[in-house]
mmCIF file of C-alpha atoms in Angstrom:
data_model
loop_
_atom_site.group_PDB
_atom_site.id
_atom_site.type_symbol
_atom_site.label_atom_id
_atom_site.label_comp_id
_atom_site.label_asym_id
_atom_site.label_seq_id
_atom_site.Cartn_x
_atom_site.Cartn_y
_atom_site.Cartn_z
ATOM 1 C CA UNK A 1 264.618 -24.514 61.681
ATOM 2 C CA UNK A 2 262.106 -24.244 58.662
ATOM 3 C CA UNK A 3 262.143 -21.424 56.105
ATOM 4 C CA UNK A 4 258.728 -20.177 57.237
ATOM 5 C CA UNK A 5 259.517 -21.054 60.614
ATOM 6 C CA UNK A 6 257.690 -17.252 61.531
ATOM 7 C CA UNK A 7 254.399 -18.308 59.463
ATOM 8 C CA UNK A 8 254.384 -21.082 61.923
ATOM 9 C CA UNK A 9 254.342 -18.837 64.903
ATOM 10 C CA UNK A 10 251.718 -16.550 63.383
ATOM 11 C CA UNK A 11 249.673 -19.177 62.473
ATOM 12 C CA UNK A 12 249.599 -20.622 65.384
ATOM 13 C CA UNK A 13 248.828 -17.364 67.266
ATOM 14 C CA UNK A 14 245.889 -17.234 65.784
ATOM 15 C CA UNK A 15 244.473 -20.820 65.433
ATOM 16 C CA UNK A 16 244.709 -19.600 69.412
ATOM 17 C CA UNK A 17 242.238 -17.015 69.461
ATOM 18 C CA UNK A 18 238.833 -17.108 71.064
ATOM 19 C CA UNK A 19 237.259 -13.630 70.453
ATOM 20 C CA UNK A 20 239.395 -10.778 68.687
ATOM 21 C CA UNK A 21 242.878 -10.550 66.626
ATOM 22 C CA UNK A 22 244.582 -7.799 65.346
ATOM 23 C CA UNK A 23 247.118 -7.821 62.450
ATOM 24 C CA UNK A 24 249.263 -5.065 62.278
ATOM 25 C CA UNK A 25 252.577 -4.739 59.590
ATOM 26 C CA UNK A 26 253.001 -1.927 57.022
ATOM 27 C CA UNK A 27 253.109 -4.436 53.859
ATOM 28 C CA UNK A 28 250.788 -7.622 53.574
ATOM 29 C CA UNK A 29 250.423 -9.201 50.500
ATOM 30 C CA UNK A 30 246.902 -10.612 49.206
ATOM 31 C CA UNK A 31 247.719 -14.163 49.385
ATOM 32 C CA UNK A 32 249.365 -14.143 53.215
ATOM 33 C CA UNK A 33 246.524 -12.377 54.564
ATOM 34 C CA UNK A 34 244.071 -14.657 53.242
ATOM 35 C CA UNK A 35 246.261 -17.485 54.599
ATOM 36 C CA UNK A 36 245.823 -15.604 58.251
ATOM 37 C CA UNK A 37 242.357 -15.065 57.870
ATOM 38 C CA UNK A 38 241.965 -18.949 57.215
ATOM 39 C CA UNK A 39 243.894 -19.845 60.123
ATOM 40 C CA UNK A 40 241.503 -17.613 62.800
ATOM 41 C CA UNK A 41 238.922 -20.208 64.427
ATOM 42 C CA UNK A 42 235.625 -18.950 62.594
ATOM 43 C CA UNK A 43 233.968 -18.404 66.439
ATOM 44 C CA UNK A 44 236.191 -15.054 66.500
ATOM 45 C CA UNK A 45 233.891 -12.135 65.141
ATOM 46 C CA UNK A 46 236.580 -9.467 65.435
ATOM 47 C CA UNK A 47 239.880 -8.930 63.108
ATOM 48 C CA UNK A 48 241.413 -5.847 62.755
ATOM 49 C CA UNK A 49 244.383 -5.260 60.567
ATOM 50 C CA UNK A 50 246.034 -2.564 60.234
ATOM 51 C CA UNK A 51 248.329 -1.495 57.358
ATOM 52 C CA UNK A 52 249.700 1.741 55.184
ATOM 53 C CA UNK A 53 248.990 1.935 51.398
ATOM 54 C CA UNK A 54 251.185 4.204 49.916
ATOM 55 C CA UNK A 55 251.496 4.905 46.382
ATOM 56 C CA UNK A 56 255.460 4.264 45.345
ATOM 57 C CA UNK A 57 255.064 1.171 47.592
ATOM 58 C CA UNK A 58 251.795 -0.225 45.722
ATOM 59 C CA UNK A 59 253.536 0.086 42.300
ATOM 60 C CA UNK A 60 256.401 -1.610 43.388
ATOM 61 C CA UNK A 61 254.812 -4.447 44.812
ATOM 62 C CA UNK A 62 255.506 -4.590 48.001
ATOM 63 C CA UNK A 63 251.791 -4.434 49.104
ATOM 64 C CA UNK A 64 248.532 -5.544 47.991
ATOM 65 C CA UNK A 65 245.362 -2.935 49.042
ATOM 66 C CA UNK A 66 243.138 -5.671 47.557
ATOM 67 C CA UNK A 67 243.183 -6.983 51.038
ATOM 68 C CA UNK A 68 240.176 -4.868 51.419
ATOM 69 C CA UNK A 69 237.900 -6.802 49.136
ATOM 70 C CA UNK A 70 239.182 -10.177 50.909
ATOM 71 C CA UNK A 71 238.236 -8.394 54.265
ATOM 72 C CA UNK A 72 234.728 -7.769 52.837
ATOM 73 C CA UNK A 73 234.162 -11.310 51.509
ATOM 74 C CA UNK A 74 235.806 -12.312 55.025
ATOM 75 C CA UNK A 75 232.193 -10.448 56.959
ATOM 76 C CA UNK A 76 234.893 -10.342 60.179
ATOM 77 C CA UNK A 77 237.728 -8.198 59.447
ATOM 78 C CA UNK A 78 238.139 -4.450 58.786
ATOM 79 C CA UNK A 79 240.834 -2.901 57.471
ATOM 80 C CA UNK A 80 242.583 0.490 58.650
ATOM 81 C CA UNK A 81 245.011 2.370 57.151
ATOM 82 C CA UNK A 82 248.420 4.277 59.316
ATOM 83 C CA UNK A 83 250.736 6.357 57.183
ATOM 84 C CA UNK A 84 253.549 6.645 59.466
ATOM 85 C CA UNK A 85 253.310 2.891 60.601
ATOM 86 C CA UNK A 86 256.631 0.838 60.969
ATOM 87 C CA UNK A 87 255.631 -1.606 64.009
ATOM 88 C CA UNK A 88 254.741 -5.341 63.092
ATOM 89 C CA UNK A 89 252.314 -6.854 65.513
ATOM 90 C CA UNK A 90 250.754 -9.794 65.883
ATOM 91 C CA UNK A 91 247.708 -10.145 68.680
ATOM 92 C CA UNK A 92 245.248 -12.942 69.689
ATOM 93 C CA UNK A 93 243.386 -12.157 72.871
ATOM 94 C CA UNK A 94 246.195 -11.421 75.223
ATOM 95 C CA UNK A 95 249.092 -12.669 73.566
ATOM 96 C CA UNK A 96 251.122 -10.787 70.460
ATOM 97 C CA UNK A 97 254.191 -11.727 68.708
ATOM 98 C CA UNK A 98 256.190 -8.897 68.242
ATOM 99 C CA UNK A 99 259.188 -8.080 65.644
ATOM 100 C CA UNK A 100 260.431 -7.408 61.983
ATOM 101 C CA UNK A 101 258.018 -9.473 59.940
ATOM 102 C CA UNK A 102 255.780 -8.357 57.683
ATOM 103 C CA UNK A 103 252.431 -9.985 56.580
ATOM 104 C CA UNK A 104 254.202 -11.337 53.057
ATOM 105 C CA UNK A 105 255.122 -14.152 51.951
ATOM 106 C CA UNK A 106 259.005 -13.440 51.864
ATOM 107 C CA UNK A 107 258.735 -12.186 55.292
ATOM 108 C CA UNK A 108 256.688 -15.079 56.912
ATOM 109 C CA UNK A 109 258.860 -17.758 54.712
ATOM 110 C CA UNK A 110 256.116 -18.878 52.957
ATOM 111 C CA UNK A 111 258.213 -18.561 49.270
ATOM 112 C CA UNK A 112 261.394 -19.280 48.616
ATOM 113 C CA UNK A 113 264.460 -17.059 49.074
ATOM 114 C CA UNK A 114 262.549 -16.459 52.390
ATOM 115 C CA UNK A 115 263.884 -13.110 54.675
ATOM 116 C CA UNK A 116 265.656 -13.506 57.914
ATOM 117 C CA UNK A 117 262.754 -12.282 60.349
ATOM 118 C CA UNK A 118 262.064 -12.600 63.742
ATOM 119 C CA UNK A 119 259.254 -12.707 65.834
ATOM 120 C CA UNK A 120 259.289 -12.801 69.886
ATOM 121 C CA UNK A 121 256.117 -13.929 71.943
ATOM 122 C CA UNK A 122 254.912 -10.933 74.377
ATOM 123 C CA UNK A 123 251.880 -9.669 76.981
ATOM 124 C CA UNK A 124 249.595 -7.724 75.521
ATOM 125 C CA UNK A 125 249.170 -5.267 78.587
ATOM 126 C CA UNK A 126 252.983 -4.416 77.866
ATOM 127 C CA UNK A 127 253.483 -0.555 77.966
ATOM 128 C CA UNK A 128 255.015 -0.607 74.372
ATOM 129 C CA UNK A 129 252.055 -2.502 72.560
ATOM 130 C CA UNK A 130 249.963 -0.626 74.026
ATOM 131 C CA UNK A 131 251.638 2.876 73.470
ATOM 132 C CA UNK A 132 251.795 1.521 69.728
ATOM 133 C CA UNK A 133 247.959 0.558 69.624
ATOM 134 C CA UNK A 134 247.597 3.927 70.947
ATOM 135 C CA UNK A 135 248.877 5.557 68.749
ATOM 136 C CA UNK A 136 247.626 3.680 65.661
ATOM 137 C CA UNK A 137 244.274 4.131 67.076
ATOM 138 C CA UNK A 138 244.343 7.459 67.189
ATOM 139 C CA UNK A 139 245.763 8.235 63.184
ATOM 140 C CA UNK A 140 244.317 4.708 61.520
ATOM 141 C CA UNK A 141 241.415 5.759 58.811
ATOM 142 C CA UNK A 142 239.681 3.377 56.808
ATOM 143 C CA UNK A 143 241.115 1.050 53.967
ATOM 144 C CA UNK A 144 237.986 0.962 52.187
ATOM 145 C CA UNK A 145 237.678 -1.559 48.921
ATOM 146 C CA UNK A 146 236.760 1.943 46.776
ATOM 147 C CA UNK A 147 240.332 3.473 48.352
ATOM 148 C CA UNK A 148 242.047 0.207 47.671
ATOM 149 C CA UNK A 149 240.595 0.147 43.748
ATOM 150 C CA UNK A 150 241.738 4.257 43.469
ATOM 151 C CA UNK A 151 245.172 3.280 44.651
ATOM 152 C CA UNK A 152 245.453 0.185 42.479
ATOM 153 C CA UNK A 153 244.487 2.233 39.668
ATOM 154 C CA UNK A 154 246.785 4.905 40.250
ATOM 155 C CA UNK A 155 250.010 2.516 40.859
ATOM 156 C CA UNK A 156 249.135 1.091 37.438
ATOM 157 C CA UNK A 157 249.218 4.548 35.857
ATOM 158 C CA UNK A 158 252.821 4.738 37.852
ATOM 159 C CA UNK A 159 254.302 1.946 36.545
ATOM 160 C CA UNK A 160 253.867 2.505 32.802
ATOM 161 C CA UNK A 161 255.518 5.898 33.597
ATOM 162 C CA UNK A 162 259.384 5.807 33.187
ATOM 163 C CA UNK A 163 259.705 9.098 35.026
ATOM 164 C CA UNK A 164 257.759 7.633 37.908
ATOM 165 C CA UNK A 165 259.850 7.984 41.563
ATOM 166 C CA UNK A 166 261.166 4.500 42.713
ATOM 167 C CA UNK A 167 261.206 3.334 46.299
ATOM 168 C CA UNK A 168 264.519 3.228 47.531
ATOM 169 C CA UNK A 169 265.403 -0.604 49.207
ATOM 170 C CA UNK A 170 266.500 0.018 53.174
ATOM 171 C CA UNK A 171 270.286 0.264 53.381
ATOM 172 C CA UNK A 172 271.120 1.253 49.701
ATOM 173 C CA UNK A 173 273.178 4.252 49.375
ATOM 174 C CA UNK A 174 271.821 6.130 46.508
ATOM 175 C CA UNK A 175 269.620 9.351 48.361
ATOM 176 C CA UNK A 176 265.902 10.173 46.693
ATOM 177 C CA UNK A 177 265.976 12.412 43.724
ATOM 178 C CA UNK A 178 265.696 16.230 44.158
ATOM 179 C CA UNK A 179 261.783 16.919 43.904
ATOM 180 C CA UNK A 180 260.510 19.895 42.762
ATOM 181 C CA UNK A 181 257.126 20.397 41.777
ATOM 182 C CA UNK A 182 255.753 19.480 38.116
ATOM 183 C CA UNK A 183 252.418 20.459 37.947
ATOM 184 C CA UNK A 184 251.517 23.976 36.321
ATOM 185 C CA UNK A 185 248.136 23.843 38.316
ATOM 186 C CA UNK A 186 248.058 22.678 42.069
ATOM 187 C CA UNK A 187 244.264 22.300 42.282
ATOM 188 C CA UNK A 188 244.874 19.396 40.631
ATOM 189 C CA UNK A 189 246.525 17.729 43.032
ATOM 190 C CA UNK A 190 243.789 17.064 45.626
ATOM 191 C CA UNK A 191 241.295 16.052 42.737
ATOM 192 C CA UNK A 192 244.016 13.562 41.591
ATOM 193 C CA UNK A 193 244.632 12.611 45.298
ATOM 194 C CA UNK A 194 240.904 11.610 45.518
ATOM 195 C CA UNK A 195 240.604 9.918 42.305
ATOM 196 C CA UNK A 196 238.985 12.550 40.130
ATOM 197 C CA UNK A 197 240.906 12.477 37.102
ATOM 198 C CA UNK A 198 239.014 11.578 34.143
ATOM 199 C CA UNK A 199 238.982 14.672 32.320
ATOM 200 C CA UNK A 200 242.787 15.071 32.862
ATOM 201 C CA UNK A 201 244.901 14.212 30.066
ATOM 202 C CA UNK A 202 247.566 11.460 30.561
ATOM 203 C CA UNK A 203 250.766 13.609 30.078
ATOM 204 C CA UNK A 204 249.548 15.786 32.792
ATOM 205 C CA UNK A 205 247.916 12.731 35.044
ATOM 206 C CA UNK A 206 251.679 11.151 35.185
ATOM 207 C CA UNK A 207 252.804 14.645 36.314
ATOM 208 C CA UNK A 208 250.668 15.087 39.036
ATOM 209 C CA UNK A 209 250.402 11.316 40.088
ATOM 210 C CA UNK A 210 254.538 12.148 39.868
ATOM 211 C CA UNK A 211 254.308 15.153 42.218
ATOM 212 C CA UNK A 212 251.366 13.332 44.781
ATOM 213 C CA UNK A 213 254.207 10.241 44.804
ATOM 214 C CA UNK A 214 257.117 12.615 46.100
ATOM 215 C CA UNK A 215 254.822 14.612 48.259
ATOM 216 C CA UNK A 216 254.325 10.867 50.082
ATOM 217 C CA UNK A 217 250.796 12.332 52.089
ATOM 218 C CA UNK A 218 248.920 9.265 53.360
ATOM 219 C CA UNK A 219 245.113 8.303 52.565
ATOM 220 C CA UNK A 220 241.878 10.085 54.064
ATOM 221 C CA UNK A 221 242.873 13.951 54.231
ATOM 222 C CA UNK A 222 240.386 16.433 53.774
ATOM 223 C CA UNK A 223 241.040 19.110 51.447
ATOM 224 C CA UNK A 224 241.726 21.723 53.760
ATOM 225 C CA UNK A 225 244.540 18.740 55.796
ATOM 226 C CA UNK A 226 245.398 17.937 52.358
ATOM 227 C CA UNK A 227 246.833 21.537 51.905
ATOM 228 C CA UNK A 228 248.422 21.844 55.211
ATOM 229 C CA UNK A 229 250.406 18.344 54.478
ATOM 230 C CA UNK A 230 251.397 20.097 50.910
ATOM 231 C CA UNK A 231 252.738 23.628 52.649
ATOM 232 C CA UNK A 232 254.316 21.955 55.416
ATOM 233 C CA UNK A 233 256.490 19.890 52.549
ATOM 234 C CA UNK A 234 256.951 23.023 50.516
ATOM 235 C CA UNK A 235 258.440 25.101 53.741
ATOM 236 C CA UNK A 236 260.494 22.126 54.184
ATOM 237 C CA UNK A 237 262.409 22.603 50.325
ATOM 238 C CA UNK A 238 265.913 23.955 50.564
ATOM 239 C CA UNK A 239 265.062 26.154 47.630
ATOM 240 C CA UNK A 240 262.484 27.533 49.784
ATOM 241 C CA UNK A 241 265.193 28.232 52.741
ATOM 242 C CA UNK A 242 265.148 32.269 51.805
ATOM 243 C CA UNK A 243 261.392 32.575 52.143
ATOM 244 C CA UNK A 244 261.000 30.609 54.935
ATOM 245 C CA UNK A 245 263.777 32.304 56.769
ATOM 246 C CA UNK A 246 263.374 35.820 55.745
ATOM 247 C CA UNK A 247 259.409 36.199 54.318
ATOM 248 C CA UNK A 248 260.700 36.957 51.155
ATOM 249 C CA UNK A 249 262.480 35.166 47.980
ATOM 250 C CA UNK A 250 263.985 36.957 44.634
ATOM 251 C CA UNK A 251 262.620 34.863 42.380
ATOM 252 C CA UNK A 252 265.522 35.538 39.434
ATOM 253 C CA UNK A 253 267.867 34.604 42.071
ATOM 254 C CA UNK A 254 265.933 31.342 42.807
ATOM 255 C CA UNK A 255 265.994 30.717 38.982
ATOM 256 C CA UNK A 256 269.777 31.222 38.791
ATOM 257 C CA UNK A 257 270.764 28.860 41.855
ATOM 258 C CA UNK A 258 269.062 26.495 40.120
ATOM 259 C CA UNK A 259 270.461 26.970 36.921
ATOM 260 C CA UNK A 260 273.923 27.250 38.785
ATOM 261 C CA UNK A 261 273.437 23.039 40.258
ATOM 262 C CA UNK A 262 273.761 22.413 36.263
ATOM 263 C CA UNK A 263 271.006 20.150 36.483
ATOM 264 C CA UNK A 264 268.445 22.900 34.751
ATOM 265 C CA UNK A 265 269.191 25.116 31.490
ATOM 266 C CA UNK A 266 267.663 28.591 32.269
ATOM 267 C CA UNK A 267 264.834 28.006 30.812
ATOM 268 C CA UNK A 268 263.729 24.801 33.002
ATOM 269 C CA UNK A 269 264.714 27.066 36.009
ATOM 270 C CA UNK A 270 262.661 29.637 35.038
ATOM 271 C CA UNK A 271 259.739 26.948 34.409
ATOM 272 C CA UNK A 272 260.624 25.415 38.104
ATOM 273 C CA UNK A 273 260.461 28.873 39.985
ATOM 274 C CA UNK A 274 257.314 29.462 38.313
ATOM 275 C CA UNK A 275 255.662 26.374 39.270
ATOM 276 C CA UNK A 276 256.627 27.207 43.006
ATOM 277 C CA UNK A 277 255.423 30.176 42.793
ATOM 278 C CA UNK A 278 252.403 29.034 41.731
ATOM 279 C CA UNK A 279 252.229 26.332 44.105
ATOM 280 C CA UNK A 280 252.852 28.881 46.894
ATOM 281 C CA UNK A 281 249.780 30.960 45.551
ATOM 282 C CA UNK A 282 247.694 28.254 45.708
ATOM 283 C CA UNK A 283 248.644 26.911 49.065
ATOM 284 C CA UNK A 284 250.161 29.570 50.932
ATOM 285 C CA UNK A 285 249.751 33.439 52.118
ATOM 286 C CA UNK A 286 252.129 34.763 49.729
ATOM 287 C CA UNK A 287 252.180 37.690 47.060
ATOM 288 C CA UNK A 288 254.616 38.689 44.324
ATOM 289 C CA UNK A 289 256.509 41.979 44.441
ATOM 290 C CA UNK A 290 257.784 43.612 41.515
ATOM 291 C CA UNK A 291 260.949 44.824 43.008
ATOM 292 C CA UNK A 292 263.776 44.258 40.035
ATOM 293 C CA UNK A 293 263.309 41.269 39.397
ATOM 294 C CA UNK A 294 259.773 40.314 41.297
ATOM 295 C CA UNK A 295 259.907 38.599 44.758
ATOM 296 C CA UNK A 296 257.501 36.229 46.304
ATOM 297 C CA UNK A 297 256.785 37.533 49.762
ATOM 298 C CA UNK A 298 254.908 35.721 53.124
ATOM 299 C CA UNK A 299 251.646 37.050 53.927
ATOM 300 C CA UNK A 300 248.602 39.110 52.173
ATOM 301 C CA UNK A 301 249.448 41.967 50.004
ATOM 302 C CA UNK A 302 248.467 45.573 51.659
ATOM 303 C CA UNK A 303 246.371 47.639 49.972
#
């Protein structure tokens, strides 16, 4: 058997095709995909592919979103976008290959020091690819080229920052880093998140860009989604596990837990509580009590 014994089978998928294809693997790299495009017969008018971009996972590499621009020069192929997406799937007319490959060149064995994929020939009409094209259908928004040049942008600004979170490689050990959030002013983030950041300074930008990383919310939310996706992952923070279960946090004994892990001197404890707090404000029903030391309580203040 070859090295890129599964860019064989995908290629010849879709040298098979006769009206539509759809390409569907969370990371494809620029030069694979326009190696697939070149292998569909140019009498098919319909390519869809189907992909996530996410932020840690641009800077690191492991996917190109200039696919979009090769789409557009293609005049055939869109290109949609699925946060949550794990599947790899491969479809020409009625027949899809099905497996662990992605749309890279590791993964198809098209470089060297190729992966051990596999791929396994199956019907379209199958329950399972169709629950999975389903459900892709019904969360997939738009890779656009200007959402592909925003996220480029952004993973450059990533990788020149040291603090920046890494994306940890399947099977190692080491668990993510404790996130708590950086930025002094939330309303930032969904600016940021939409590429409106030129009259933020670049201290601040790597904060925020460092915050939007950890808070791992996929492409196309509205504003008002946006902050929905941000309050479900602040509920979700074990520092958060008083307020969430009771309505109501001290916020001197949040500070002093913190300090307690060892990880924070008092004074970046105090500075983390208050940046919750704030974040809470901004996304949140909550208002501060000043009971001893003040308390951040669920729901509107009475007056």
């Amino acid at each position: 058997m070859t090295t890129d014994h599964v860019w064989r089978q995908i290629e010849q998928l879709l040298g098979t095709a006769t009206n539509s294809v759809i390409l569907v693997a969370p990371f494809i790299k620029k030069e694979t995909f326009r190696a697939a495009l070149d292998a569909i017969p140019a009498g098919v008018q319909k390519i869809t592919c189907i992909t996530r971009w996410s932020l840690p996972e641009v800077a690191t590499g492991v996917s190109d979103p200039e696919i979009a621009e090769l789409a557009e020069q293609d005049g055939r192929a869109v290109v949609l976008l699925c946060h949550n997406l794990h599947a790899k799937l491969y479809v020409a007319d009625d027949r899809c290959l099905v497996g662990s490959a992605n749309l890279t060149g590791k993964a198809t064995g098209r470089v060297p020091a190729a992966n051990v994929e596999l791929l396994v020939e199956a019907d379209v009409a199958h329950p399972e690819v169709q629950r999975v094209l389903d459900a892709i259908e019904g969360a997939a928004v738009p890779g656009t080229v200007q959402l592909a040049e925003q996220l480029r942008e952004q993973a450059s600004l990533m990788r020149s920052d040291e603090d920046s979170p890494r994306v940890l490689v399947p099977g190692q050990d080491r668990q993510p880093a404790r996130w708590l959030p950086e930025t002094r002013n939330p309303e930032r983030l969904y600016r940021v998140y939409n590429g409106r950041h030129r009259h933020i300074g670049s201290d601040v930008l790597a904060g925020v860009l460092r915050d939007l990383a950890h808070l791992d919310i996929g492409p196309g939310f509205d504003e008002q989604a946006f902050g929905s996706a941000v309050l479900a992952r602040l509920r979700a923070m074990p520092e958060l596990h008083a307020l969430t279960a009771a309505g109501r946090m001290n916020l001197g004994d949040a500070q002093a837990d913190l300090a307690a892990t060892g990880d924070f001197t008092a004074e970046q404890a105090q500075r983390a509580v208050e940046t919750i707090a704030a974040w809470l404000g901004y996304f949140d029903e909550v208002h501060l009590v000043p009971v001893g030391p003040w308390e951040i309580r669920l729901g509107k203040e009475l007056t």
